[in-house]
Short mmCIF file of C-alpha atoms in Angstrom, two decimals:
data_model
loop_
_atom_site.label_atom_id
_atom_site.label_comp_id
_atom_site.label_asym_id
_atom_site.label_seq_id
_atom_site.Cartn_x
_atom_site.Cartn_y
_atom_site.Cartn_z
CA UNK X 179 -8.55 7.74 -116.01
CA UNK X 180 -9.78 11.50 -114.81
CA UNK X 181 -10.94 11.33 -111.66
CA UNK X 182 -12.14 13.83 -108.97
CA UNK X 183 -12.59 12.51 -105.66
CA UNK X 184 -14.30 14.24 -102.59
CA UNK X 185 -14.92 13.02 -99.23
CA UNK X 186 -17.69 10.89 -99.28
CA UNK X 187 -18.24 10.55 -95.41
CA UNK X 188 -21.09 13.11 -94.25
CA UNK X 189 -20.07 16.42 -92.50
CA UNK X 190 -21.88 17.79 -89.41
CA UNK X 191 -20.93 21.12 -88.53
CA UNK X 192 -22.68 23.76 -86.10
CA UNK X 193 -24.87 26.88 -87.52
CA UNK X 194 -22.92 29.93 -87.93
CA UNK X 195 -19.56 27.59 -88.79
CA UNK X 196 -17.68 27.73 -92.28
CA UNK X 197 -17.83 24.55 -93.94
CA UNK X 198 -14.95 23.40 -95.86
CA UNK X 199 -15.30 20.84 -98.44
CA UNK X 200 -12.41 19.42 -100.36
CA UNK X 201 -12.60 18.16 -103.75
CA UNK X 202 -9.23 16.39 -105.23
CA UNK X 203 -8.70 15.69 -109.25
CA UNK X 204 -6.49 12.84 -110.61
CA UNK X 205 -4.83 12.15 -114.15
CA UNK X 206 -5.93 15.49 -115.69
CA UNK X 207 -5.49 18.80 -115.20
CA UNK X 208 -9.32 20.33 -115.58
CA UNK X 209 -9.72 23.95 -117.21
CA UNK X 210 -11.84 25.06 -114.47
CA UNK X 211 -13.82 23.36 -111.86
CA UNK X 212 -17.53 23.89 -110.99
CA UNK X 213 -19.63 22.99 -107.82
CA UNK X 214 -22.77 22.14 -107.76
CA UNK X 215 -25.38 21.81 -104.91
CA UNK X 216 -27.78 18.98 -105.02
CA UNK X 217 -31.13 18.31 -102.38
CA UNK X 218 -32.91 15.00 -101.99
CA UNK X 219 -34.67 14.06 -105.01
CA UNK X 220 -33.94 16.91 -107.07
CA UNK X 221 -31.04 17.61 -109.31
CA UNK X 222 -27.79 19.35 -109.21
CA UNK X 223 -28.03 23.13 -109.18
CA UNK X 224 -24.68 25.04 -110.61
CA UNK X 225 -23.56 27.22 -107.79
CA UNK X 226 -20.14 28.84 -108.61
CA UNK X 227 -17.18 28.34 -111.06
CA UNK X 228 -13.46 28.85 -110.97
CA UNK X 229 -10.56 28.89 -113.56
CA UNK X 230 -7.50 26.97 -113.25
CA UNK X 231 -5.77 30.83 -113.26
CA UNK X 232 -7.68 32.47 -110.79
CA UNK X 233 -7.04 31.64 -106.73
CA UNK X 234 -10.08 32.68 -105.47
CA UNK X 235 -13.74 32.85 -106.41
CA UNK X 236 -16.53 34.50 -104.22
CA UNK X 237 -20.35 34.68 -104.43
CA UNK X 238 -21.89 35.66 -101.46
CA UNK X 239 -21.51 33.31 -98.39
CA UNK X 240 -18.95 30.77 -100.77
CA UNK X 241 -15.96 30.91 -101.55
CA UNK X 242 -14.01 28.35 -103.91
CA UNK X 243 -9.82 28.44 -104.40
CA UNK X 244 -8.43 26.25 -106.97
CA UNK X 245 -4.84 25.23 -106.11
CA UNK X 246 -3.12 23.27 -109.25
CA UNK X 247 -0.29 22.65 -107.07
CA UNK X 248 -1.68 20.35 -104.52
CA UNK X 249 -4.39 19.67 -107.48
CA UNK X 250 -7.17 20.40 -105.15
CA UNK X 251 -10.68 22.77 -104.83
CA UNK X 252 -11.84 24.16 -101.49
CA UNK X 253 -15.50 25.30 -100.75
CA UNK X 254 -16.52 27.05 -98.36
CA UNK X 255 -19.66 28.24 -96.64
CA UNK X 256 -19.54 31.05 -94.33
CA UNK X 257 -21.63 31.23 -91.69
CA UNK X 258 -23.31 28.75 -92.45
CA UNK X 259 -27.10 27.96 -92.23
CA UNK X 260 -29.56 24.52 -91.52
CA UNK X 261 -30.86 25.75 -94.98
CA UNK X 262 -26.92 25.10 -96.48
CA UNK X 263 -27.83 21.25 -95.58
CA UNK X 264 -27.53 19.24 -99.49
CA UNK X 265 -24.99 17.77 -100.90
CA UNK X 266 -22.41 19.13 -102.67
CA UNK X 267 -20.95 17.95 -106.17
CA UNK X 268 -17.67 19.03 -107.76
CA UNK X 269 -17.16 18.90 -111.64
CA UNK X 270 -14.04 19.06 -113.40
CA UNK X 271 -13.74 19.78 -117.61
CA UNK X 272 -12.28 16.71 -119.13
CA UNK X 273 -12.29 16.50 -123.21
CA UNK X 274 -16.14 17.63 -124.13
CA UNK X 275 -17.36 16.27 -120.98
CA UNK X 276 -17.80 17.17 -117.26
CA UNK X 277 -16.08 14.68 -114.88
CA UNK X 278 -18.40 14.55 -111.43
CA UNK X 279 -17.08 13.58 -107.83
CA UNK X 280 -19.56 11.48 -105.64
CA UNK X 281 -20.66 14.72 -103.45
CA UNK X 282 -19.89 15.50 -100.00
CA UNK X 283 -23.00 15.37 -97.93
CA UNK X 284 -23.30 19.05 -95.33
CA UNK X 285 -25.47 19.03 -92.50
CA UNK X 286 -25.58 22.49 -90.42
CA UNK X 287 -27.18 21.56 -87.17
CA UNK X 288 -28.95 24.53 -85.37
CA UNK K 138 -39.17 28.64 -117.23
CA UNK K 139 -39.66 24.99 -117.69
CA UNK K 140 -35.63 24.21 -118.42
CA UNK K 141 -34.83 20.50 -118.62
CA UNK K 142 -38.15 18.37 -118.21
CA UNK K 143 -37.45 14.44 -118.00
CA UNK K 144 -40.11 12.13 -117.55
CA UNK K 145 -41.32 10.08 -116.07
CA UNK K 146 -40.32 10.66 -112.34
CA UNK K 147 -40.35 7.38 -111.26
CA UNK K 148 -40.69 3.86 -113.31
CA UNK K 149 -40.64 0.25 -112.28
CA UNK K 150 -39.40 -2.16 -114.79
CA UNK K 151 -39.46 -5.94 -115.21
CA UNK K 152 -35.90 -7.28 -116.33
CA UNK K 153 -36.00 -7.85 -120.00
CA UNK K 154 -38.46 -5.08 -120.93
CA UNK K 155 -37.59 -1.94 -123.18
CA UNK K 156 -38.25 1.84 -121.98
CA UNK K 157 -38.03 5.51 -122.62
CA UNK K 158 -36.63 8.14 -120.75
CA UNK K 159 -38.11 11.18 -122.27
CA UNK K 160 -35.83 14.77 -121.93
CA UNK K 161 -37.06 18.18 -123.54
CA UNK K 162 -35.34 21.29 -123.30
CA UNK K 163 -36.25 25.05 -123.77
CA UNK K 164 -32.83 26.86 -123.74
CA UNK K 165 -31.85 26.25 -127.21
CA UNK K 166 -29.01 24.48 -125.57
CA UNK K 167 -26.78 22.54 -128.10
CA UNK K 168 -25.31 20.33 -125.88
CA UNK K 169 -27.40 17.41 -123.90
CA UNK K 170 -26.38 14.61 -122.35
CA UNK K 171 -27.67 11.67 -119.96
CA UNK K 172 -26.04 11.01 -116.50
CA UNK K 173 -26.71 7.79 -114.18
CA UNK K 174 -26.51 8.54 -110.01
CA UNK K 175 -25.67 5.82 -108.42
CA UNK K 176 -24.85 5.95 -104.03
CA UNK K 177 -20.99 6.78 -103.98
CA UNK K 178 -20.07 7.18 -107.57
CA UNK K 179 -21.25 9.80 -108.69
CA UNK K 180 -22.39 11.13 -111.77
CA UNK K 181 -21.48 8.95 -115.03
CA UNK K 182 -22.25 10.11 -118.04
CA UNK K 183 -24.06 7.61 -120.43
CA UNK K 184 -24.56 9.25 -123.86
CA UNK K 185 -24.57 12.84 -124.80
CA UNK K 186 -25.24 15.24 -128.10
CA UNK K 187 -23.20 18.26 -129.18
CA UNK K 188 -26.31 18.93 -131.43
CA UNK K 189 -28.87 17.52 -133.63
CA UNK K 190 -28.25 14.31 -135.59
CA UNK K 191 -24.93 14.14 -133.69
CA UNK K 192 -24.71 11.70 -130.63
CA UNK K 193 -22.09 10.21 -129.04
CA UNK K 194 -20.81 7.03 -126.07
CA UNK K 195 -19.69 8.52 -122.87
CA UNK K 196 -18.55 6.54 -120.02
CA UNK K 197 -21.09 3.39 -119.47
CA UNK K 198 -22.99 3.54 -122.55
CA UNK K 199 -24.02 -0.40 -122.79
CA UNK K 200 -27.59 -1.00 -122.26
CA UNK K 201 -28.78 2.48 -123.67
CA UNK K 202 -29.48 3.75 -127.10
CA UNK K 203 -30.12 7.65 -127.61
CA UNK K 204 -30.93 9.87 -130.64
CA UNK K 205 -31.12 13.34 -131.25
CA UNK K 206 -33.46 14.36 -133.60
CA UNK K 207 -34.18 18.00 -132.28
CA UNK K 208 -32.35 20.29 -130.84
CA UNK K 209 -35.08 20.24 -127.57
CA UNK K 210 -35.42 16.65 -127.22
CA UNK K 211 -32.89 13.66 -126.28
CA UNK K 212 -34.40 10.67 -125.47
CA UNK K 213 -32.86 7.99 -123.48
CA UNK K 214 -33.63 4.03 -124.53
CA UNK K 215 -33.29 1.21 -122.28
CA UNK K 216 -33.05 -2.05 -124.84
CA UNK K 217 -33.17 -4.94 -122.20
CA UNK K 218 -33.68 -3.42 -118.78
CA UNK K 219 -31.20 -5.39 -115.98
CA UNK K 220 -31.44 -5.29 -112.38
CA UNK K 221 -28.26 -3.43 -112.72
CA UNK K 222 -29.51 -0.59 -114.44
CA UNK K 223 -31.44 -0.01 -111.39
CA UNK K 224 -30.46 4.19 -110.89
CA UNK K 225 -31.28 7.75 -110.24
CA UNK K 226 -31.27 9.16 -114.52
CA UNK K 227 -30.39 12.61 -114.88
CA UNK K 228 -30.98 14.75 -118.24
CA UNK K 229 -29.10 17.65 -118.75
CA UNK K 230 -27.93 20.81 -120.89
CA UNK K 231 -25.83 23.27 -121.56
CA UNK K 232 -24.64 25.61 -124.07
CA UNK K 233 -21.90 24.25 -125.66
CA UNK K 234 -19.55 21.55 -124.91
CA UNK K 235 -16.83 22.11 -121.48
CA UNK K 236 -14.06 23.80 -123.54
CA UNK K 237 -15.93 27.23 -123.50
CA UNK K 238 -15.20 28.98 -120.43
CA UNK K 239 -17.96 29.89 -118.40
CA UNK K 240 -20.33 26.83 -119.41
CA UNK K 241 -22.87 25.33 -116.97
CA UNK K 242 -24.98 22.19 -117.12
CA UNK K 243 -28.56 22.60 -116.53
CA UNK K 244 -30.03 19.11 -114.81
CA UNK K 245 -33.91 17.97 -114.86
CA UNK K 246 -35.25 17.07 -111.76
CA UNK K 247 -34.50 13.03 -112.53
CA UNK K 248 -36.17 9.94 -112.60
CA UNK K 249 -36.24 7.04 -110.50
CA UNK K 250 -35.56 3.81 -112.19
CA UNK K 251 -35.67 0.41 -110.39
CA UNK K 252 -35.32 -3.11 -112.24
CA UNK K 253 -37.29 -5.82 -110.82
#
C-alpha cells in the first residue's frame, strides 16, 4: 500500500542549527509532496509544497528538495528558532487522497 | 476567518453509545474529509466528500457513517462507540481533490475523543 514514512524518534537540535527532516514514500510515486507543521493540540498547518519536477523549493527559513531517485523529501529549517519546536507532517498525493507520515517531532533548544 | 470549525473539542463516551462530530466550513471548499490521529500512525483518513450528496470510504471507515448534505457541513457519526475508537478527529478541506496541483488541506483545530 502507499506509504510515507518519517522518523518518528524526536529531534533535539541547538538554536541557530538547520534542521533536517527526512520523509521517505513507498509503493507510489506522489505528484508532489506537502509538509505540514502541527503544535500540541491544534491541527496541521500547510507550510510549503513541492512538485515531483522541481529540486528545490524555498520559503523563507525552509527549504524542501524532492529527490524521486532515492524516493525521498528533505526539510529544512535554517537557523533555526525555540519557536520552530512542533511537529512536522509530510503528505504525499495518492489517487484523490493525501497519504500522511506519522510526523517528526523538532525541538530547538536555546 | 473562521475556516474549518469542528466541534466539540473534547467528548467522553461510554462504549456502545452513538455521537456526532460536527464540521462546518466557510471556504466554499468542495472537498472535505475526516482524519483519525492516533500516537505513531499518523493521519488516516476515515471518510471524505468531493462535494455535496457525494461521499465516499477512505482508509478505516468501519465504525463511522458521514453525509454531506451542504457544501459547508460534513458531519462525522460514531454508530457504536468502542474503546478503540478512542482518537484525536480531525476535519478538513480543501479545494478540490489532490490531482490539482497546488491544492492544500485546511484542518480544524480537532477534537478529543476517548471511549470509556
Amino acid at each position: 500500500s502507499q506509504k510515507i514514512e518519517q522518523n518518528s524518534e524526536a529531534l533535539n537540535i541547538q538554536e541557530g542549527k538547520t534542521a533536517t527532516l527526512t520523509c521517505n514514500y513507498t509503493n507510489y510515486s506522489p505528484a508532489y509532496l506537502q509538509w505540514y507543521r502541527q503544535d500540541p493540540g491544534r491541527g496541521p498547518v500547510f507550510l510549503l509544497l513541492i512538485r515531483e519536477n522541481e529540486k528545490e523549493k524555498r520559503k523563507e527559513r525552509l527549504k524542501v528538495t524532492f529527490d524521486t531517485t532515492l524516493k525521498q523529501s528533505l526539510f529544512h529549517i535554517t537557523a533555526s528558532q525555540p519557536a520552530d519546536s512542533a511537529t512536522y507532517l509530510c503528505a504525499g498525493t495518492g489517487g484523490q487522497n493525501f497519504v500522511f507520515g506519522p510526523g517528526t517531532r523538532l525541538s530547538v533548544l536555546p | 476567518n473562521a475556516g474549518v470549525t469542528q466541534t466539540p473539542k473534547f467528548q467522553v463516551l461510554k462504549t456502545g453509545q452513538s455521537m456526532t462530530l460536527q464540521c462546518a466550513q466557510d471556504m466554499n471548499h468542495e472537498y472535505m474529509s475526516w482524519y483519525r490521529q492516533d500516537p505513531g500512525m499518523g493521519l488516516r483518513l476515515i471518510h471524505y466528500s468531493v462535494g455535496a450528496g457525494i461521499t465516499d470510504q477512505g482508509e478505516v471507515p468501519n465504525g463511522y457513517n458521514v453525509s454531506r448534505s451542504t457544501t459547508e457541513d460534513f458531519p462525522l457519526r460514531l454508530l457504536s462507540a468502542a474503546p478503540s475508537q478512542t482518537s484525536v478527529y480531525f476535519c478538513a478541506s480543501s479545494y478540490g481533490a489532490t490531482t490539482l496541483p497546488g491544492n492544500t488541506i485546511y484542518f480544524g483545530e480537532g477534537s478529543w475523543l476517548t471511549v470509556v
